[in-house]
mmCIF file of C-alpha atoms and ligand atoms in Angstrom:
data_model
loop_
_atom_site.group_PDB
_atom_site.id
_atom_site.type_symbol
_atom_site.label_atom_id
_atom_site.label_comp_id
_atom_site.label_asym_id
_atom_site.label_seq_id
_atom_site.Cartn_x
_atom_site.Cartn_y
_atom_site.Cartn_z
ATOM 1 C CA MET A 21 198.147 119.074 89.401
ATOM 2 C CA ASN A 22 196.170 121.968 90.859
ATOM 3 C CA THR A 23 195.325 124.653 88.263
ATOM 4 C CA ASP A 24 193.757 127.350 90.445
ATOM 5 C CA ASN A 25 196.379 129.936 89.491
ATOM 6 C CA ALA A 26 195.967 131.617 86.111
ATOM 7 C CA ASN A 27 199.655 131.305 85.246
ATOM 8 C CA LEU A 28 201.005 128.443 87.297
ATOM 9 C CA GLN A 29 200.056 124.880 87.922
ATOM 10 C CA PHE A 30 200.949 123.529 91.333
ATOM 11 C CA TYR A 31 201.363 119.997 92.565
ATOM 12 C CA PRO A 32 199.825 119.373 95.962
ATOM 13 C CA SER A 33 202.254 120.934 98.399
ATOM 14 C CA GLU A 34 202.401 117.847 100.638
ATOM 15 C CA GLN A 35 203.440 115.615 97.762
ATOM 16 C CA ILE A 36 206.483 117.732 96.894
ATOM 17 C CA SER A 37 207.579 118.662 100.410
ATOM 18 C CA SER A 38 207.400 115.056 101.686
ATOM 19 C CA ALA A 39 209.418 113.813 98.709
ATOM 20 C CA ILE A 40 212.069 116.460 99.432
ATOM 21 C CA LEU A 41 212.127 115.802 103.183
ATOM 22 C CA SER A 42 212.394 112.014 102.733
ATOM 23 C CA TRP A 43 215.332 112.561 100.420
ATOM 24 C CA PHE A 44 216.878 114.933 102.978
ATOM 25 C CA ASP A 45 216.532 112.375 105.769
ATOM 26 C CA GLN A 46 218.691 109.992 103.771
ATOM 27 C CA HIS A 47 221.053 112.245 101.847
ATOM 28 C CA GLY A 48 220.965 115.790 103.257
ATOM 29 C CA ARG A 49 223.884 117.512 104.983
ATOM 30 C CA LYS A 50 223.560 117.446 108.743
ATOM 31 C CA ASN A 51 227.052 118.161 110.036
ATOM 32 C CA LEU A 52 227.850 121.607 108.720
ATOM 33 C CA PRO A 53 229.340 123.866 111.417
ATOM 34 C CA TRP A 54 226.369 126.254 111.355
ATOM 35 C CA GLN A 55 223.935 123.374 111.921
ATOM 36 C CA PHE A 56 225.069 123.184 115.528
ATOM 37 C CA GLU A 57 223.858 125.872 117.953
ATOM 38 C CA ARG A 58 221.431 127.283 115.402
ATOM 39 C CA SER A 59 221.252 130.813 116.726
ATOM 40 C CA ALA A 60 220.034 133.579 114.421
ATOM 41 C CA TYR A 61 223.546 135.053 114.596
ATOM 42 C CA ARG A 62 225.301 131.898 113.394
ATOM 43 C CA VAL A 63 222.707 131.177 110.708
ATOM 44 C CA TRP A 64 222.884 134.772 109.458
ATOM 45 C CA LEU A 65 226.687 134.663 109.336
ATOM 46 C CA SER A 66 226.684 131.418 107.353
ATOM 47 C CA GLU A 67 223.962 132.589 104.985
ATOM 48 C CA VAL A 68 225.806 135.806 104.137
ATOM 49 C CA MET A 69 229.036 133.876 103.549
ATOM 50 C CA LEU A 70 227.200 131.325 101.391
ATOM 51 C CA GLN A 71 225.822 133.993 99.037
ATOM 52 C CA GLN A 72 227.729 133.330 95.776
ATOM 53 C CA THR A 73 230.183 131.017 97.566
ATOM 54 C CA GLN A 74 230.427 127.232 97.912
ATOM 55 C CA VAL A 75 230.042 125.436 101.231
ATOM 56 C CA ALA A 76 233.591 123.994 101.224
ATOM 57 C CA THR A 77 235.088 127.485 100.809
ATOM 58 C CA VAL A 78 232.898 128.993 103.510
ATOM 59 C CA ILE A 79 233.576 126.465 106.321
ATOM 60 C CA PRO A 80 237.062 127.711 107.408
ATOM 61 C CA TYR A 81 235.939 131.341 107.202
ATOM 62 C CA PHE A 82 232.860 130.588 109.288
ATOM 63 C CA GLU A 83 234.989 128.849 111.898
ATOM 64 C CA ARG A 84 237.475 131.723 112.079
ATOM 65 C CA PHE A 85 234.710 134.321 112.352
ATOM 66 C CA THR A 86 232.783 132.506 115.089
ATOM 67 C CA GLU A 87 235.947 131.875 117.046
ATOM 68 C CA ARG A 88 236.972 135.523 116.878
ATOM 69 C CA PHE A 89 233.411 136.935 117.146
ATOM 70 C CA PRO A 90 231.343 134.432 119.150
ATOM 71 C CA LYS A 91 228.447 136.900 119.520
ATOM 72 C CA VAL A 92 226.942 139.619 117.377
ATOM 73 C CA GLU A 93 228.152 142.185 119.945
ATOM 74 C CA ASP A 94 231.757 141.090 119.331
ATOM 75 C CA LEU A 95 231.400 141.599 115.606
ATOM 76 C CA ALA A 96 229.668 144.965 116.048
ATOM 77 C CA ALA A 97 232.491 146.201 118.294
ATOM 78 C CA ALA A 98 235.274 145.042 115.957
ATOM 79 C CA ASP A 99 237.273 147.355 113.738
ATOM 80 C CA ILE A 100 236.147 147.119 110.101
ATOM 81 C CA ASP A 101 239.777 146.520 109.111
ATOM 82 C CA GLU A 102 239.864 143.362 111.158
ATOM 83 C CA VAL A 103 236.584 142.171 109.647
ATOM 84 C CA LEU A 104 237.903 142.794 106.124
ATOM 85 C CA HIS A 105 241.149 141.063 107.016
ATOM 86 C CA LEU A 106 239.304 137.926 108.146
ATOM 87 C CA TRP A 107 237.179 138.119 104.997
ATOM 88 C CA THR A 108 240.209 138.323 102.673
ATOM 89 C CA GLY A 109 239.888 135.731 99.908
ATOM 90 C CA LEU A 110 236.120 135.242 100.227
ATOM 91 C CA GLY A 111 235.399 137.957 97.629
ATOM 92 C CA TYR A 112 232.382 140.262 97.183
ATOM 93 C CA TYR A 113 233.642 142.523 99.967
ATOM 94 C CA ALA A 114 230.414 144.522 100.103
ATOM 95 C CA ARG A 115 229.120 141.497 102.019
ATOM 96 C CA ALA A 116 231.744 142.001 104.743
ATOM 97 C CA ARG A 117 230.998 145.713 105.049
ATOM 98 C CA ASN A 118 227.266 145.005 105.244
ATOM 99 C CA LEU A 119 227.924 142.245 107.764
ATOM 100 C CA HIS A 120 229.637 144.728 110.042
ATOM 101 C CA LYS A 121 226.950 147.398 109.557
ATOM 102 C CA CYS A 122 224.217 144.837 110.130
ATOM 103 C CA ALA A 123 225.803 143.639 113.404
ATOM 104 C CA GLN A 124 225.938 147.260 114.585
ATOM 105 C CA ARG A 125 222.272 147.856 113.653
ATOM 106 C CA VAL A 126 221.193 144.671 115.452
ATOM 107 C CA CYS A 127 222.998 145.854 118.585
ATOM 108 C CA GLU A 128 221.837 149.465 118.421
ATOM 109 C CA GLN A 129 218.266 148.942 117.264
ATOM 110 C CA TYR A 130 217.419 145.479 118.608
ATOM 111 C CA GLN A 131 219.664 145.156 121.707
ATOM 112 C CA GLY A 132 221.697 142.369 120.076
ATOM 113 C CA LYS A 133 218.704 140.170 119.170
ATOM 114 C CA PHE A 134 217.910 139.628 115.508
ATOM 115 C CA PRO A 135 214.292 140.622 114.792
ATOM 116 C CA ALA A 136 211.856 137.744 114.357
ATOM 117 C CA GLU A 137 209.965 139.036 111.293
ATOM 118 C CA VAL A 138 210.949 138.636 107.646
ATOM 119 C CA ASP A 139 210.305 142.303 106.788
ATOM 120 C CA ALA A 140 212.355 143.650 109.700
ATOM 121 C CA LEU A 141 215.207 141.251 108.922
ATOM 122 C CA ALA A 142 215.138 142.080 105.216
ATOM 123 C CA ASP A 143 215.452 145.763 106.126
ATOM 124 C CA LEU A 144 218.911 145.159 107.629
ATOM 125 C CA PRO A 145 222.065 145.708 105.516
ATOM 126 C CA GLY A 146 222.955 142.738 103.281
ATOM 127 C CA ILE A 147 219.851 140.682 104.127
ATOM 128 C CA GLY A 148 217.322 140.086 101.353
ATOM 129 C CA ARG A 149 213.992 138.311 101.576
ATOM 130 C CA SER A 150 215.498 134.871 100.955
ATOM 131 C CA THR A 151 218.271 135.249 103.546
ATOM 132 C CA ALA A 152 215.679 136.533 106.024
ATOM 133 C CA GLY A 153 213.607 133.405 105.359
ATOM 134 C CA ALA A 154 216.618 131.154 105.893
ATOM 135 C CA ILE A 155 217.479 132.853 109.207
ATOM 136 C CA LEU A 156 213.946 132.510 110.574
ATOM 137 C CA SER A 157 213.236 129.012 109.319
ATOM 138 C CA ILE A 158 216.570 127.496 110.363
ATOM 139 C CA SER A 159 217.026 129.268 113.704
ATOM 140 C CA GLN A 160 213.377 129.191 114.823
ATOM 141 C CA ASN A 161 211.851 126.388 112.751
ATOM 142 C CA ARG A 162 209.223 128.819 111.462
ATOM 143 C CA TYR A 163 207.444 128.931 108.104
ATOM 144 C CA ALA A 164 209.548 131.363 106.050
ATOM 145 C CA PRO A 165 210.175 130.325 102.414
ATOM 146 C CA ILE A 166 213.525 130.904 100.759
ATOM 147 C CA LEU A 167 214.463 131.439 97.130
ATOM 148 C CA ASP A 168 218.213 131.267 96.714
ATOM 149 C CA GLY A 169 219.968 130.244 93.486
ATOM 150 C CA ASN A 170 219.612 126.534 94.248
ATOM 151 C CA VAL A 171 215.888 126.769 94.873
ATOM 152 C CA LYS A 172 215.313 128.928 91.808
ATOM 153 C CA ARG A 173 217.037 126.306 89.697
ATOM 154 C CA PHE A 174 215.045 123.264 90.726
ATOM 155 C CA LEU A 175 211.727 125.136 90.781
ATOM 156 C CA ALA A 176 212.350 126.553 87.298
ATOM 157 C CA ARG A 177 213.071 123.013 86.085
ATOM 158 C CA LEU A 178 210.228 121.358 87.984
ATOM 159 C CA HIS A 179 207.746 123.614 86.191
ATOM 160 C CA CYS A 180 209.709 124.625 83.068
ATOM 161 C CA ILE A 181 209.413 128.305 83.994
ATOM 162 C CA PRO A 182 210.668 130.307 81.024
ATOM 163 C CA GLY A 183 212.782 133.456 81.363
ATOM 164 C CA TRP A 184 215.708 134.646 83.427
ATOM 165 C CA PRO A 185 215.010 134.560 87.207
ATOM 166 C CA GLY A 186 216.411 138.092 87.542
ATOM 167 C CA THR A 187 213.239 139.527 85.976
ATOM 168 C CA THR A 188 210.330 140.587 88.185
ATOM 169 C CA ARG A 189 207.878 138.323 86.360
ATOM 170 C CA VAL A 190 209.953 135.168 86.820
ATOM 171 C CA GLN A 191 210.884 136.076 90.410
ATOM 172 C CA LYS A 192 207.198 136.454 91.234
ATOM 173 C CA GLN A 193 206.343 133.049 89.798
ATOM 174 C CA LEU A 194 209.221 131.369 91.607
ATOM 175 C CA TRP A 195 208.245 132.967 94.931
ATOM 176 C CA GLN A 196 204.674 131.704 94.447
ATOM 177 C CA LEU A 197 206.017 128.190 93.961
ATOM 178 C CA ALA A 198 208.424 128.471 96.908
ATOM 179 C CA GLU A 199 205.612 129.684 99.186
ATOM 180 C CA HIS A 200 203.289 126.947 98.000
ATOM 181 C CA TYR A 201 205.712 124.056 98.514
ATOM 182 C CA THR A 202 207.237 125.149 101.838
ATOM 183 C CA PRO A 203 205.579 123.114 104.595
ATOM 184 C CA GLU A 204 204.315 124.447 107.923
ATOM 185 C CA THR A 205 206.221 121.771 109.848
ATOM 186 C CA ARG A 206 209.890 120.734 109.762
ATOM 187 C CA CYS A 207 210.616 124.212 108.411
ATOM 188 C CA ALA A 208 214.318 124.177 109.332
ATOM 189 C CA ASP A 209 214.885 120.792 107.708
ATOM 190 C CA TYR A 210 212.963 121.793 104.607
ATOM 191 C CA THR A 211 215.083 124.940 104.127
ATOM 192 C CA GLN A 212 218.295 122.948 104.463
ATOM 193 C CA ALA A 213 216.820 120.237 102.212
ATOM 194 C CA VAL A 214 216.039 122.559 99.296
ATOM 195 C CA MET A 215 219.470 124.161 99.521
ATOM 196 C CA ASP A 216 221.062 120.703 99.506
ATOM 197 C CA LEU A 217 218.877 119.424 96.692
ATOM 198 C CA GLY A 218 219.981 122.251 94.417
ATOM 199 C CA ALA A 219 223.633 121.958 95.453
ATOM 200 C CA ILE A 220 223.946 118.155 95.320
ATOM 201 C CA VAL A 221 221.340 116.816 92.857
ATOM 202 C CA CYS A 222 219.783 119.516 90.694
ATOM 203 C CA THR A 223 223.142 121.042 89.866
ATOM 204 C CA ARG A 224 223.674 123.666 87.233
ATOM 205 C CA ARG A 225 225.612 121.568 84.731
ATOM 206 C CA ASN A 226 224.859 117.910 85.408
ATOM 207 C CA PRO A 227 221.586 117.411 87.237
ATOM 208 C CA LEU A 228 221.416 113.889 88.697
ATOM 209 C CA CYS A 229 217.795 113.287 87.754
ATOM 210 C CA ASP A 230 217.898 109.563 88.471
ATOM 211 C CA GLN A 231 218.719 110.387 92.121
ATOM 212 C CA CYS A 232 216.194 113.198 92.437
ATOM 213 C CA PRO A 233 213.056 112.898 94.576
ATOM 214 C CA LEU A 234 211.270 115.254 92.149
ATOM 215 C CA GLU A 235 211.995 113.192 89.066
ATOM 216 C CA PRO A 236 208.407 111.812 88.793
ATOM 217 C CA PHE A 237 207.045 115.374 88.753
ATOM 218 C CA CYS A 238 209.693 117.275 86.840
ATOM 219 C CA ALA A 239 208.579 118.898 83.590
ATOM 220 C CA ALA A 240 212.140 119.572 82.446
ATOM 221 C CA LYS A 241 213.114 115.925 82.940
ATOM 222 C CA ARG A 242 210.014 114.804 81.088
ATOM 223 C CA THR A 243 210.874 116.974 78.105
ATOM 224 C CA ALA A 244 214.666 116.461 78.345
ATOM 225 C CA SER A 245 215.094 120.219 78.664
ATOM 226 C CA GLN A 246 216.902 120.450 82.016
ATOM 227 C CA HIS A 247 219.618 122.609 80.481
ATOM 228 C CA ASP A 248 217.147 125.176 79.205
ATOM 229 C CA PHE A 249 215.999 126.095 82.722
ATOM 230 C CA PRO A 250 216.494 128.471 84.333
ATOM 231 C CA ALA A 251 217.238 130.695 81.333
ATOM 232 C CA PRO A 252 220.643 132.399 81.644
ATOM 233 C CA LYS A 253 221.054 136.095 82.187
ATOM 234 C CA PRO A 254 220.980 137.880 78.803
ATOM 235 C CA LYS A 255 224.600 138.420 77.812
ATOM 236 C CA LYS A 256 226.077 141.871 77.760
ATOM 237 C CA GLU A 257 229.636 142.480 76.669
ATOM 238 C CA ARG A 258 231.611 142.917 79.891
ATOM 239 C CA PRO A 259 233.623 146.145 79.616
ATOM 240 C CA VAL A 260 237.360 146.141 80.315
ATOM 241 C CA ARG A 261 238.804 148.663 82.766
ATOM 242 C CA SER A 262 242.585 149.143 82.461
ATOM 243 C CA VAL A 263 244.641 150.537 85.320
ATOM 244 C CA LYS A 264 248.278 150.866 86.313
ATOM 245 C CA LEU A 265 249.164 149.888 89.853
ATOM 246 C CA TYR A 266 252.448 150.696 91.565
ATOM 247 C CA ILE A 267 254.479 148.655 93.989
ATOM 248 C CA LEU A 268 256.527 151.171 95.972
ATOM 249 C CA GLN A 269 259.064 149.508 98.166
ATOM 250 C CA ASN A 270 261.091 151.194 100.907
ATOM 251 C CA LYS A 271 264.607 150.286 102.005
ATOM 252 C CA GLN A 272 263.226 147.737 104.492
ATOM 253 C CA GLY A 273 261.379 145.910 101.707
ATOM 254 C CA GLU A 274 257.982 147.123 102.928
ATOM 255 C CA ILE A 275 255.280 147.990 100.433
ATOM 256 C CA PHE A 276 253.306 151.213 100.348
ATOM 257 C CA LEU A 277 249.559 150.557 100.602
ATOM 258 C CA GLU A 278 246.685 152.944 100.896
ATOM 259 C CA GLN A 279 243.137 152.396 101.999
ATOM 260 C CA ARG A 280 240.640 152.708 99.183
ATOM 261 C CA PRO A 281 237.515 154.848 99.592
ATOM 262 C CA ALA A 282 234.679 153.052 101.410
ATOM 263 C CA THR A 283 232.573 152.778 98.253
ATOM 264 C CA GLY A 284 233.553 151.536 94.792
ATOM 265 C CA ILE A 285 235.731 148.583 93.890
ATOM 266 C CA TRP A 286 237.677 147.053 96.747
ATOM 267 C CA GLY A 287 235.991 149.652 98.981
ATOM 268 C CA GLY A 288 237.722 150.025 102.355
ATOM 269 C CA LEU A 289 240.469 147.536 101.463
ATOM 270 C CA TRP A 290 244.201 148.287 101.396
ATOM 271 C CA SER A 291 245.687 148.284 97.932
ATOM 272 C CA LEU A 292 248.468 149.533 95.680
ATOM 273 C CA PRO A 293 248.104 153.119 94.460
ATOM 274 C CA GLU A 294 247.044 153.829 90.870
ATOM 275 C CA LYS A 295 248.982 156.212 88.636
ATOM 276 C CA GLU A 296 246.988 159.379 89.302
ATOM 277 C CA ARG A 297 247.072 158.789 93.016
ATOM 278 C CA LEU A 298 250.790 158.094 92.930
ATOM 279 C CA GLN A 299 251.414 161.430 91.240
ATOM 280 C CA GLN A 300 249.214 163.235 93.757
ATOM 281 C CA LEU A 301 250.958 161.582 96.683
ATOM 282 C CA PHE A 302 254.516 161.782 95.421
ATOM 283 C CA PRO A 303 254.811 164.513 92.757
ATOM 284 C CA HIS A 304 258.555 163.989 92.402
ATOM 285 C CA GLU A 305 258.228 160.389 91.301
ATOM 286 C CA GLN A 306 258.561 159.472 87.615
ATOM 287 C CA PRO A 307 256.281 156.458 87.147
ATOM 288 C CA GLU A 308 257.263 156.230 83.459
ATOM 289 C CA ASP A 309 260.698 155.042 84.572
ATOM 290 C CA TYR A 310 259.401 152.205 86.718
ATOM 291 C CA LEU A 311 259.932 148.577 85.744
ATOM 292 C CA LEU A 312 256.990 146.493 84.642
ATOM 293 C CA HIS A 313 256.579 143.783 87.269
ATOM 294 C CA GLY A 314 253.708 141.903 85.638
ATOM 295 C CA LYS A 315 250.054 141.974 84.665
ATOM 296 C CA LEU A 316 246.937 141.002 86.533
ATOM 297 C CA THR A 317 243.407 140.293 85.315
ATOM 298 C CA HIS A 318 240.449 140.080 87.655
ATOM 299 C CA GLN A 319 236.779 139.553 86.846
ATOM 300 C CA PHE A 320 234.262 141.714 88.646
ATOM 301 C CA SER A 321 230.556 141.128 88.134
ATOM 302 C CA HIS A 322 230.203 144.158 85.850
ATOM 303 C CA PHE A 323 233.618 144.519 84.251
ATOM 304 C CA THR A 324 237.024 142.978 83.756
ATOM 305 C CA LEU A 325 239.943 144.667 85.474
ATOM 306 C CA GLN A 326 243.238 144.545 83.623
ATOM 307 C CA ALA A 327 246.120 145.933 85.634
ATOM 308 C CA GLU A 328 249.735 146.526 84.706
ATOM 309 C CA ILE A 329 251.872 146.394 87.827
ATOM 310 C CA TYR A 330 254.984 148.575 87.999
ATOM 311 C CA GLN A 331 257.596 148.490 90.682
ATOM 312 C CA ASN A 332 260.219 150.785 92.136
ATOM 313 C CA THR A 333 262.285 151.198 95.286
ATOM 314 C CA LEU A 334 262.097 154.577 96.963
ATOM 315 C CA THR A 335 264.769 156.040 99.139
ATOM 316 C CA ASP A 336 263.157 159.007 100.870
ATOM 317 C CA ILE A 337 259.461 158.599 101.206
ATOM 318 C CA ASN A 338 257.262 159.361 104.188
ATOM 319 C CA LEU A 339 253.829 158.121 104.911
ATOM 320 C CA LEU A 340 251.056 160.651 104.827
ATOM 321 C CA GLN A 341 249.710 161.507 108.243
ATOM 322 C CA ASP A 342 246.103 160.765 107.298
ATOM 323 C CA GLY A 343 246.068 157.207 108.688
ATOM 324 C CA GLN A 344 245.013 155.909 105.306
ATOM 325 C CA SER A 345 248.378 154.673 104.124
ATOM 326 C CA CYS A 346 250.812 152.201 105.606
ATOM 327 C CA TRP A 347 253.970 150.252 105.005
ATOM 328 C CA TYR A 348 253.054 146.609 104.592
ATOM 329 C CA ASN A 349 255.514 143.839 105.262
ATOM 330 C CA PRO A 350 254.386 140.684 103.420
ATOM 331 C CA ASN A 351 256.650 138.609 105.659
ATOM 332 C CA GLN A 352 254.991 139.941 108.821
ATOM 333 C CA PRO A 353 251.635 141.121 107.513
ATOM 334 C CA ASP A 354 249.435 143.471 109.521
ATOM 335 C CA GLU A 355 245.850 142.403 110.066
ATOM 336 C CA ILE A 356 244.294 144.567 107.400
ATOM 337 C CA GLY A 357 242.003 143.608 104.519
ATOM 338 C CA LEU A 358 243.652 143.301 101.111
ATOM 339 C CA PRO A 359 241.785 142.515 97.873
ATOM 340 C CA GLY A 360 242.307 138.839 97.007
ATOM 341 C CA PRO A 361 244.407 139.464 93.841
ATOM 342 C CA ILE A 362 246.669 141.990 95.596
ATOM 343 C CA HIS A 363 247.139 139.662 98.552
ATOM 344 C CA LYS A 364 248.024 136.850 96.157
ATOM 345 C CA LEU A 365 250.499 139.046 94.281
ATOM 346 C CA LEU A 366 252.306 140.334 97.380
ATOM 347 C CA HIS A 367 252.487 136.878 98.940
ATOM 348 C CA SER A 368 253.564 134.959 95.851
ATOM 349 C CA ASP A 369 256.906 133.151 96.052
ATOM 350 C CA GLN A 370 258.119 135.116 93.045
ATOM 351 C CA PHE A 371 257.455 138.399 94.822
ATOM 352 C CA LEU A 372 258.704 137.385 98.261
ATOM 353 C CA ASN A 373 261.962 136.052 96.843
ATOM 354 C CA GLN A 374 262.893 139.412 95.392
ATOM 355 C CA LEU A 375 262.237 141.389 98.594
ATOM 356 C CA PHE A 376 265.255 142.477 100.574
HETATM 357 S S1 SF4 B 25 214.471 115.739 87.940
HETATM 358 FE FE1 SF4 B 25 216.418 116.561 87.323
HETATM 359 S S2 SF4 B 25 216.002 118.591 86.507
HETATM 360 FE FE2 SF4 B 25 214.196 117.925 87.628
HETATM 361 S S3 SF4 B 25 214.428 118.823 89.635
HETATM 362 FE FE3 SF4 B 25 215.300 116.763 89.705
HETATM 363 S S4 SF4 B 25 217.478 116.950 89.220
HETATM 364 FE FE4 SF4 B 25 216.455 118.864 88.670
#
């Protein structure tokens, strides 16, 4: 092992990268939809969808998006509502809003061509340093290291790096390792290989060390401490936010929805009004008299949402003329973006059966 860094000890880069690439040649994934026609646009789209989301979930979304928006110009020109609609169910909606903004920036600032430098890419909405590296290495086969969750995990284990990777100190160490081990050749394959290695072999719960090309080098395997690395995020009690949501149904069985503000939870999506909003919109309504329809719990990254859902049928109610409210027919849904839990609620058999 090379010890020329005060804090880290490195294996020779060639030794690690060839072990990973040989494993990839035999076991890596080579038929994912974004591995064909590796344009920067398609790689970027897949990488944004894959942030926090598994490959199997992403594939149908990727296919729908590329069919509807074959080029970045198509996505940039689309209405944000349509983008959010196609994103419905994939979660973390800030990604979809950034996706749309990023497509517009690429068209306005770079004439529809993604920039070819990590710093310029990482300056675009929703693209961090690791995603920028993935775009460049996969689409152009250029040296551009990545450090996504999968890579952090196997590097932290390979070297028994203590501490949570969210801290600056640990991030810095992991980037040093990622830069050191990324080869100058076969850059696209290596990027796919490290993502696959973390997803298939060095998994979070049950790492398959006996199938791992890094097993002869791995400090965590040697010390039987695979589960100690990487250290988890220090736990904070997740606060609970309680809200009341109202299903207002007109005589045709349509549901009143309003578009949420662009920022904040479910930003830009169409949802049921909360109590205060209901009273602002329809001062004559008496929400206390509404029937409890059910309860809903949803985990956000920083808090738990607990919602009580009330329901009532209204006889004389008009939409506001601000364009930010609509009647939604779950049997013939408009193409607008709904938060996953609200979509699930309004399209459940139990709910549909009781509509007129
Ligand atoms: S030997 Fe085990 S813990 Fe180490 S990198 Fe491989 S799978 Fe992960």
